[in-house]
PDB file of C-alpha atoms in Angstrom:
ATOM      1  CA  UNK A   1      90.897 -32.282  13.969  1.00 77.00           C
ATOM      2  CA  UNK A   2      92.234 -35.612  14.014  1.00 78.00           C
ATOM      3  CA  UNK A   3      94.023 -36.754  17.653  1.00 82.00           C
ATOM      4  CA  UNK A   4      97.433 -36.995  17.529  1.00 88.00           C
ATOM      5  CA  UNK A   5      99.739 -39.595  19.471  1.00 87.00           C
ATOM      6  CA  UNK A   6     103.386 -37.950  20.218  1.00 90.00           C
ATOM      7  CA  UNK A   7     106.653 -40.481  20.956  1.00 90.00           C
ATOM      8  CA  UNK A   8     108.147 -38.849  23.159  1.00 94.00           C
ATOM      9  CA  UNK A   9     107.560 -36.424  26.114  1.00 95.00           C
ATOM     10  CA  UNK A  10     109.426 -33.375  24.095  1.00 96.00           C
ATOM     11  CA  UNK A  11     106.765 -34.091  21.670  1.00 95.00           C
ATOM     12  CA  UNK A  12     103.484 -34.234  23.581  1.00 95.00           C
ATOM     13  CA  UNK A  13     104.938 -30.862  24.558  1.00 95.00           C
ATOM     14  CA  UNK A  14     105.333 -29.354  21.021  1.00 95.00           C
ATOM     15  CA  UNK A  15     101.689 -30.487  20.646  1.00 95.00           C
ATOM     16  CA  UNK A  16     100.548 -28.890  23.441  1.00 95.00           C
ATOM     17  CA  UNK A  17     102.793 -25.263  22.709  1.00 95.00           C
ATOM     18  CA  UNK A  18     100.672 -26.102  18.945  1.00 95.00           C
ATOM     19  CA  UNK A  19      97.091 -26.068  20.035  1.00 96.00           C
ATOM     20  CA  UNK A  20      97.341 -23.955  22.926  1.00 95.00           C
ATOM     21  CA  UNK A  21      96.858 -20.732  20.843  1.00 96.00           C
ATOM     22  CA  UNK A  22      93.481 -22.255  19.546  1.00 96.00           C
ATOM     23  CA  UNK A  23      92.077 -22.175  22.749  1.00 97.00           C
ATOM     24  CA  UNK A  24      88.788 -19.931  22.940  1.00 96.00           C
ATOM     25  CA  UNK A  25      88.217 -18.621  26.297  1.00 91.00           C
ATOM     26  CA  UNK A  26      86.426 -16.390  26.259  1.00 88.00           C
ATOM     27  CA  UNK A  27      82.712 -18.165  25.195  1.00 85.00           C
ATOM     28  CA  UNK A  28      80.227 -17.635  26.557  1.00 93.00           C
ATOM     29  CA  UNK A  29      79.426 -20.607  25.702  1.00 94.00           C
ATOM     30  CA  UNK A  30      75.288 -22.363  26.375  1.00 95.00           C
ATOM     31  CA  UNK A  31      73.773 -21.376  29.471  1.00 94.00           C
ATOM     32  CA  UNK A  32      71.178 -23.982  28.750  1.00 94.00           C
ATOM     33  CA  UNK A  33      72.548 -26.662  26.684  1.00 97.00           C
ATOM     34  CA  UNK A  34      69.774 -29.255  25.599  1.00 97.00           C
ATOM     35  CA  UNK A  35      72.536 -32.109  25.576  1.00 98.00           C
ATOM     36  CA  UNK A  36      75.163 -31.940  27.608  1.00 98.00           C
ATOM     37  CA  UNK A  37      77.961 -34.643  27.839  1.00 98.00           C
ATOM     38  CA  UNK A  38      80.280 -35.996  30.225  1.00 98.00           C
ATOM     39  CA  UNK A  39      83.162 -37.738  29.411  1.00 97.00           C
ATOM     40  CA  UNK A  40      85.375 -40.381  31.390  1.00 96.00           C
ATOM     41  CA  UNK A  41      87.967 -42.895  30.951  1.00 95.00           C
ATOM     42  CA  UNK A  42      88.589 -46.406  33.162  1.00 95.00           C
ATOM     43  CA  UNK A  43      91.884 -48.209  33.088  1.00 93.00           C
ATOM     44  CA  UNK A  44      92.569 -52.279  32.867  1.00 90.00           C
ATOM     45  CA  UNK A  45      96.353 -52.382  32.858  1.00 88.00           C
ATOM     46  CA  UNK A  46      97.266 -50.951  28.988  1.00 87.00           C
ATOM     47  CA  UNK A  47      93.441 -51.723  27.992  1.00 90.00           C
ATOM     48  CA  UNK A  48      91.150 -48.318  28.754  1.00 93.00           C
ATOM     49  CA  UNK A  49      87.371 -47.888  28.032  1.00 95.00           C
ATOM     50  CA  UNK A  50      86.481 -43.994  27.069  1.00 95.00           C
ATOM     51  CA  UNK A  51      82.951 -43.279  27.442  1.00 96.00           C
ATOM     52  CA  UNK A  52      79.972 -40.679  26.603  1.00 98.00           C
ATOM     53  CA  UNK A  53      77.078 -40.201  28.680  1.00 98.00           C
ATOM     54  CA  UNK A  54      74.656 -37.617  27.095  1.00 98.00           C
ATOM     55  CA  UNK A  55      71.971 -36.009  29.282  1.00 98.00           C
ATOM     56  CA  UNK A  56      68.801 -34.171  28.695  1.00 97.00           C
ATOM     57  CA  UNK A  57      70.105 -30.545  29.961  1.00 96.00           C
ATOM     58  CA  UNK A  58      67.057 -29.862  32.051  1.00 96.00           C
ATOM     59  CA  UNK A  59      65.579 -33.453  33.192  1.00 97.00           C
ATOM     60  CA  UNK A  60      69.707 -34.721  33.185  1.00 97.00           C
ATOM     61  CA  UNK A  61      67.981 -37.892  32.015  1.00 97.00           C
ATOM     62  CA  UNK A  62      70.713 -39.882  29.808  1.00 98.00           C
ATOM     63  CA  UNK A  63      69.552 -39.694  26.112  1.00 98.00           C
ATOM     64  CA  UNK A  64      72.925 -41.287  24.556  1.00 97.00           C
ATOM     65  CA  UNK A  65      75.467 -43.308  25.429  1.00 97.00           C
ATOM     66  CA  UNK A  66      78.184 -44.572  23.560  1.00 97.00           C
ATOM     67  CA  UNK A  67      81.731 -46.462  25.154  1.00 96.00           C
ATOM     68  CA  UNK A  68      85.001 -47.283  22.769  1.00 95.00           C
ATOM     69  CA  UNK A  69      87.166 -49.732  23.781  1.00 92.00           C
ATOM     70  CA  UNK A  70      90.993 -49.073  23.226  1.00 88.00           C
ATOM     71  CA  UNK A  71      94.992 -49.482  24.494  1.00 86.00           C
ATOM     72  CA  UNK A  72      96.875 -47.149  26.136  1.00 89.00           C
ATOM     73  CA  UNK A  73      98.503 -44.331  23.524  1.00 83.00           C
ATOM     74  CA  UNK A  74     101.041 -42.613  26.151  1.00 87.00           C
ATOM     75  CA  UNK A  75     102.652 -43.619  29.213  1.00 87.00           C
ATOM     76  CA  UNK A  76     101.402 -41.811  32.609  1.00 88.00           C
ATOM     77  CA  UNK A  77     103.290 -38.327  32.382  1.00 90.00           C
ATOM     78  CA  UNK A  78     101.764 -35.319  34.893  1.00 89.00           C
ATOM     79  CA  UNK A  79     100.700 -33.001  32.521  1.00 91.00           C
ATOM     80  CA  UNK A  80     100.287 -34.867  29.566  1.00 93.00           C
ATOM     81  CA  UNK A  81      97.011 -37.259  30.799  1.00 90.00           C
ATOM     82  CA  UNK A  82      95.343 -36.070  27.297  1.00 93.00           C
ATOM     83  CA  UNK A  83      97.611 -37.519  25.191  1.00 93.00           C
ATOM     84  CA  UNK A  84      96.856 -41.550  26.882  1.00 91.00           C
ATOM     85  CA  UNK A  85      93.342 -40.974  25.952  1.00 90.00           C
ATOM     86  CA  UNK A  86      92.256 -38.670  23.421  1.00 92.00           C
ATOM     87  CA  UNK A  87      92.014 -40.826  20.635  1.00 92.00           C
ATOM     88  CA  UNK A  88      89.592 -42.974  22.262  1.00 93.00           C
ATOM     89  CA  UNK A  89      87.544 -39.722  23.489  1.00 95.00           C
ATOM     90  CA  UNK A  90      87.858 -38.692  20.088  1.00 95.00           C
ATOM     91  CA  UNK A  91      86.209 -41.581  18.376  1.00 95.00           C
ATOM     92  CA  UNK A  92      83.631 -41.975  21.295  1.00 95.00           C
ATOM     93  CA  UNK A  93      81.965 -38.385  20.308  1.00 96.00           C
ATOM     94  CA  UNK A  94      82.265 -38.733  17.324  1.00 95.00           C
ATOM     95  CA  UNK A  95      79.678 -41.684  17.110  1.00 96.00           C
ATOM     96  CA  UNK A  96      77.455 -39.811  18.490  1.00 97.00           C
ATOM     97  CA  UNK A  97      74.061 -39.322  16.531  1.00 96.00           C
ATOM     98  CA  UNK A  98      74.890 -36.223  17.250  1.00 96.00           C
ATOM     99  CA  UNK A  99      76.966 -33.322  19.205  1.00 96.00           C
ATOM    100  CA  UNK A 100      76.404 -32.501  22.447  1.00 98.00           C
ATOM    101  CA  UNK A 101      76.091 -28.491  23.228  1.00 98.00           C
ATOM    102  CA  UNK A 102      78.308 -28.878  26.271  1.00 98.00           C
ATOM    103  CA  UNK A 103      81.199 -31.422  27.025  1.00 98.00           C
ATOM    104  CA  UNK A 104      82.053 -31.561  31.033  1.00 98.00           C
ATOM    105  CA  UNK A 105      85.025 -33.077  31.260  1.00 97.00           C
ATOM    106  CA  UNK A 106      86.635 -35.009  34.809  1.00 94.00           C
ATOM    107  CA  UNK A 107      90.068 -33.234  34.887  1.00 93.00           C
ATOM    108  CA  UNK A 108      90.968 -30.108  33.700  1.00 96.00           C
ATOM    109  CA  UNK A 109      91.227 -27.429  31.448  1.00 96.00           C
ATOM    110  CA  UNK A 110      93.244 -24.214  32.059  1.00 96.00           C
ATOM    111  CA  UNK A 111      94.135 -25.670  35.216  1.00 96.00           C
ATOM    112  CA  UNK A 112      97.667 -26.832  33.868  1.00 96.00           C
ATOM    113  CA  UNK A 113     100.565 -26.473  34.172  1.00 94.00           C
ATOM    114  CA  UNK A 114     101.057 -25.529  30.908  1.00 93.00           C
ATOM    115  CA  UNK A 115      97.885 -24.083  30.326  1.00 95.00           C
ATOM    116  CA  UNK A 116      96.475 -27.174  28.246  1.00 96.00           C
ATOM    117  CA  UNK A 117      94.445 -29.656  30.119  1.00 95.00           C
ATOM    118  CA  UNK A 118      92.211 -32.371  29.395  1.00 96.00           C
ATOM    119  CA  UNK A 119      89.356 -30.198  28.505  1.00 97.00           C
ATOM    120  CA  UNK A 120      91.163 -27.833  26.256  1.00 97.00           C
ATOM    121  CA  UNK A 121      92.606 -30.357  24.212  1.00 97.00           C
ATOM    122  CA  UNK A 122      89.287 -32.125  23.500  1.00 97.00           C
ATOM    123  CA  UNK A 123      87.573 -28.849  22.936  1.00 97.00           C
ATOM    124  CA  UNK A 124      89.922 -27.734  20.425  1.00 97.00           C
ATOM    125  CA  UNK A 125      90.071 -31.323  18.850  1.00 96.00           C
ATOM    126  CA  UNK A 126      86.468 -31.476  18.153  1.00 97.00           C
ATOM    127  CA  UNK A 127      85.316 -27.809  18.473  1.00 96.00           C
ATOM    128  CA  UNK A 128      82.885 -28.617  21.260  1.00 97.00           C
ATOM    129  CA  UNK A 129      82.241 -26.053  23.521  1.00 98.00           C
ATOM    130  CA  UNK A 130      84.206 -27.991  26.780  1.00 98.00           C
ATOM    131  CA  UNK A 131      84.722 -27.585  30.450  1.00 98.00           C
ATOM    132  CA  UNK A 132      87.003 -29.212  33.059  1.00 97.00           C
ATOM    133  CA  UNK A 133      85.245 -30.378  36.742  1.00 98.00           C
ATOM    134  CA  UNK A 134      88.362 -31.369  38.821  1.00 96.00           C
ATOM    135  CA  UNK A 135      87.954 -33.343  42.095  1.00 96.00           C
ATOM    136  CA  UNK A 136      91.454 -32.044  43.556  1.00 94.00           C
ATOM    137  CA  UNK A 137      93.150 -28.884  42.601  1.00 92.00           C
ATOM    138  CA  UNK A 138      96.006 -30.164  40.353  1.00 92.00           C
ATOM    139  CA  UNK A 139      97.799 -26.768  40.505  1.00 94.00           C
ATOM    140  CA  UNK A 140      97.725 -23.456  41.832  1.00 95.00           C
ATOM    141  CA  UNK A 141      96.496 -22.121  45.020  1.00 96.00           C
ATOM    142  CA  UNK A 142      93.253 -20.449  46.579  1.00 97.00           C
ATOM    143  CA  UNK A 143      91.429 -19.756  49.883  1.00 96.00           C
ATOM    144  CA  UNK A 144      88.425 -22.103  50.909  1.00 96.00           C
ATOM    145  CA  UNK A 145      85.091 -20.975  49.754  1.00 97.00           C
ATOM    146  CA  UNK A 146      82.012 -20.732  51.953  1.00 97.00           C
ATOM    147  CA  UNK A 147      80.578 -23.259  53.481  1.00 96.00           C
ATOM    148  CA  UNK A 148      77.076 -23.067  51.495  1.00 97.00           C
ATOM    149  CA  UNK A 149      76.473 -24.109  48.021  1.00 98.00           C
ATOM    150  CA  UNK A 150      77.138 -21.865  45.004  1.00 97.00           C
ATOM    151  CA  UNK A 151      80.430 -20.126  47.233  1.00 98.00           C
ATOM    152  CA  UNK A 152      83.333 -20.017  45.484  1.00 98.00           C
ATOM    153  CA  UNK A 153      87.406 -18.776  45.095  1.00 98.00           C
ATOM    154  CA  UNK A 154      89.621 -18.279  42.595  1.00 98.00           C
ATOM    155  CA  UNK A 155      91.889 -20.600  41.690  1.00 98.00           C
ATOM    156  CA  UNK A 156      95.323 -19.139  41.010  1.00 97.00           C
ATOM    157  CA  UNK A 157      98.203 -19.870  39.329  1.00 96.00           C
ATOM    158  CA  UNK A 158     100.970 -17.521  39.099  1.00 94.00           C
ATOM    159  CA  UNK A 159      99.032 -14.696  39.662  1.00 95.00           C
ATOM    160  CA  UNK A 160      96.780 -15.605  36.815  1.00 95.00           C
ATOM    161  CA  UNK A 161      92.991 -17.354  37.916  1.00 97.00           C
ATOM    162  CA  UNK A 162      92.930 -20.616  36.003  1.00 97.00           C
ATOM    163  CA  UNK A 163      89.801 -21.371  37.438  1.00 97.00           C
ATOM    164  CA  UNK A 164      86.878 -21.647  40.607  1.00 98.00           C
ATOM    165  CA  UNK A 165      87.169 -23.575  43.264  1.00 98.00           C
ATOM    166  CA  UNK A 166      83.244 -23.713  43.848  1.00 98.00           C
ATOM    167  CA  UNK A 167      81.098 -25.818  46.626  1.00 98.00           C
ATOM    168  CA  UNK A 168      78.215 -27.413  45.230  1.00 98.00           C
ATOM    169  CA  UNK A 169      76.856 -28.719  48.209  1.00 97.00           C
ATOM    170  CA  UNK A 170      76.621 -27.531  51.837  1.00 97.00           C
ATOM    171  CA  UNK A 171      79.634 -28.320  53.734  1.00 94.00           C
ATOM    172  CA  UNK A 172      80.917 -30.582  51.611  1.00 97.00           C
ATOM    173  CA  UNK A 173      84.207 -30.505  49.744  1.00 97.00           C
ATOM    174  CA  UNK A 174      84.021 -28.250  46.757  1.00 98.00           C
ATOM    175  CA  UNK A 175      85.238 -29.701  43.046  1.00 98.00           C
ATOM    176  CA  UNK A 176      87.552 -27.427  41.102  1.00 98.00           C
ATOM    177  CA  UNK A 177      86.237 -26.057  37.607  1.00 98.00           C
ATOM    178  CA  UNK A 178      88.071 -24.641  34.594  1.00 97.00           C
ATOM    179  CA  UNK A 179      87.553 -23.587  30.990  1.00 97.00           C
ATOM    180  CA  UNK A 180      88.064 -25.883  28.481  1.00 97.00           C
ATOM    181  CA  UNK A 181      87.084 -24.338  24.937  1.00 98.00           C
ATOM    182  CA  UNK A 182      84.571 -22.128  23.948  1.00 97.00           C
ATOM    183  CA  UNK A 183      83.068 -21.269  27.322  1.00 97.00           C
ATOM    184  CA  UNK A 184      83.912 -18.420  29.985  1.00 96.00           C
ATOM    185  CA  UNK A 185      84.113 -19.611  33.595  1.00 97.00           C
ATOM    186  CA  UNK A 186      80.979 -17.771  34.715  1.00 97.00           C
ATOM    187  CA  UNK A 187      79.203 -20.085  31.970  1.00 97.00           C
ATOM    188  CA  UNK A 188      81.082 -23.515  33.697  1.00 98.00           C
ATOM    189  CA  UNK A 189      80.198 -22.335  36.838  1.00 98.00           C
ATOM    190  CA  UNK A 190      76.442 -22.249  36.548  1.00 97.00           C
ATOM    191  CA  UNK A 191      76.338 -25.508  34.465  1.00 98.00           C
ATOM    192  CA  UNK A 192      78.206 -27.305  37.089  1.00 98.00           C
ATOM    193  CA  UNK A 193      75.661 -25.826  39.821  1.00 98.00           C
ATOM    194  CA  UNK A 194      72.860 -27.115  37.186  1.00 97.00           C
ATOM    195  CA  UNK A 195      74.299 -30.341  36.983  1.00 98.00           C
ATOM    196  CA  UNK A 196      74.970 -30.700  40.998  1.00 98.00           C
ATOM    197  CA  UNK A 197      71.380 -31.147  41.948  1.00 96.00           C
ATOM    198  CA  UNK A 198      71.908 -33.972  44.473  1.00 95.00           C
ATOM    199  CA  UNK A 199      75.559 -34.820  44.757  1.00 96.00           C
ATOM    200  CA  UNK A 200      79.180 -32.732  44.698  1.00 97.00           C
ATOM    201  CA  UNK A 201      79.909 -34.321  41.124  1.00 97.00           C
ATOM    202  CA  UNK A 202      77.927 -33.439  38.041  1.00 98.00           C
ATOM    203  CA  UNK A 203      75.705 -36.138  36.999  1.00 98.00           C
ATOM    204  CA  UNK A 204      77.661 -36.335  33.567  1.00 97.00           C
ATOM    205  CA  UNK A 205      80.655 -37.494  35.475  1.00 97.00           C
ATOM    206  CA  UNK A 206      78.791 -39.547  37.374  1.00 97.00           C
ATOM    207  CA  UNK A 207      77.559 -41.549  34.891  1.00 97.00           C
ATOM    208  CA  UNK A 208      80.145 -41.252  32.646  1.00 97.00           C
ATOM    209  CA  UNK A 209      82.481 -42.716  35.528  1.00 96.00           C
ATOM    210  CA  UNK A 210      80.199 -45.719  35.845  1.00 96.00           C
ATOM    211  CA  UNK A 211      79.498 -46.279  32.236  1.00 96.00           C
ATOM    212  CA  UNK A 212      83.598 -46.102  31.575  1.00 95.00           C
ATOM    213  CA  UNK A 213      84.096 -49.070  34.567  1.00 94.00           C
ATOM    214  CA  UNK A 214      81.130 -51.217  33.148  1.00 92.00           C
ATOM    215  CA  UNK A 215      83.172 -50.999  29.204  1.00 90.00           C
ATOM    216  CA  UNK A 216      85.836 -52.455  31.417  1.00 88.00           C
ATOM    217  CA  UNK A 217      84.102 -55.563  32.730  1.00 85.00           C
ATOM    218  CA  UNK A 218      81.774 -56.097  30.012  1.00 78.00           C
ATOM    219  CA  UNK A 219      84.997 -56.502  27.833  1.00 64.00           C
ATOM    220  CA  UNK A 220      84.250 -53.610  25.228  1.00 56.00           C
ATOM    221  CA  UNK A 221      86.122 -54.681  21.709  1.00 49.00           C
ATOM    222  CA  UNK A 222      89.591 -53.644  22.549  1.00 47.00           C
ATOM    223  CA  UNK A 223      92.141 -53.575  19.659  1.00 47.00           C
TER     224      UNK A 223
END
């Protein structure tokens, strides 16, 4: 499904009342993907760099890596982040030599305010199977999880759980996950643990994050 880029904040809306009902949340979605990817996006002023960094699902060795260069499609609205990048997201899998079984996304998915993130708007865009891994808790509310690694809360949003709020290391902050597309939160939990060997972020955003900032200064073709 081809990204589309609305005028005007009334339309980004009507977009996201569109494809909301195409959301699958219910999954399961891989419990052992063999390529998972993350996905991230670095700003320049209007110029962006959206990048792909595909890792084996059990070494989390990077086995693709693809970065598209690109201009801002939507001024900075809360709520409607998707819409400033998802064309260049868009064309960044799909030049991949092929799809990942996962996509872990750095924002959101059902964690929104209008129940359309980040994550569920690329899922449903490319039929990925797609997962949000928050560093903040955009919305809702929730009590701290233990201290120890694998604890978690719900994350709730007018009485409805949107998503975990789940610690992935010892005493350090946790990282807020949500579903995306195609994946129940049980399923995004235990990849994020998977992909939280070392660090509180998954090693897709990780690298994702860095590959995203190098497109930047290594002046990937921008148009």
């Amino acid at each position: 499904m081809k990204a589309r880029t609305p005028r005007t904040i009334a339309e980004a809306e009507a977009i996201q009342d569109e494809l909301r009902p195409l959301v699958d949340l219910t999954g399961p979605g891989p419990l052992r993907p063999a390529r998972v990817a993350g996905v991230d996006v670095a700003y320049e002023g209007e110029r962006l760099s959206a990048a792909v960094a595909v890792l084996d699902g059990t070494t989390l060795e990077v086995v693709e890596q693809v970065v598209v260069g690109g201009r801002v499609a939507f001024d900075y609205v809360p709520g409607l982040l998707a819409f400033r990048e998802m064309p260049a997201l868009v064309e960044a899998l799909g030049r991949l030599s092929a799809p990942p079984d996962l996509v872990v996304c750095d924002g959101y998915g059902l964690a929104h305010p209008r129940r359309f993130g980040l994550a569920c708007h690329l899922g449903v865009l490319t039929g990925l199977p797609t997962i949000g891994v928050g560093k903040t808790a955009f919305v809702g509310s929730y009590s701290a999880p233990g201290t120890t690694r694998g604890s978690w809360s719900d994350l709730v949003l007018d009485g409805e759980v949107v998503g975990r709020v789940l610690r992935t290391r010892d005493g350090v902050k946790p990282v807020f996950v949500s579903v995306g597309h195609r994946v129940d939160l049980e399923t995004a939990c235990h990849n994020v643990l998977a992909l939280t060997p070392r660090h509180r972020l998954p090693e897709t955003t990780r690298i994702s994050d860095r590959l995203s900032r190098m497109g930047l200064i290594e002046n990937v073709a921008f148009e």
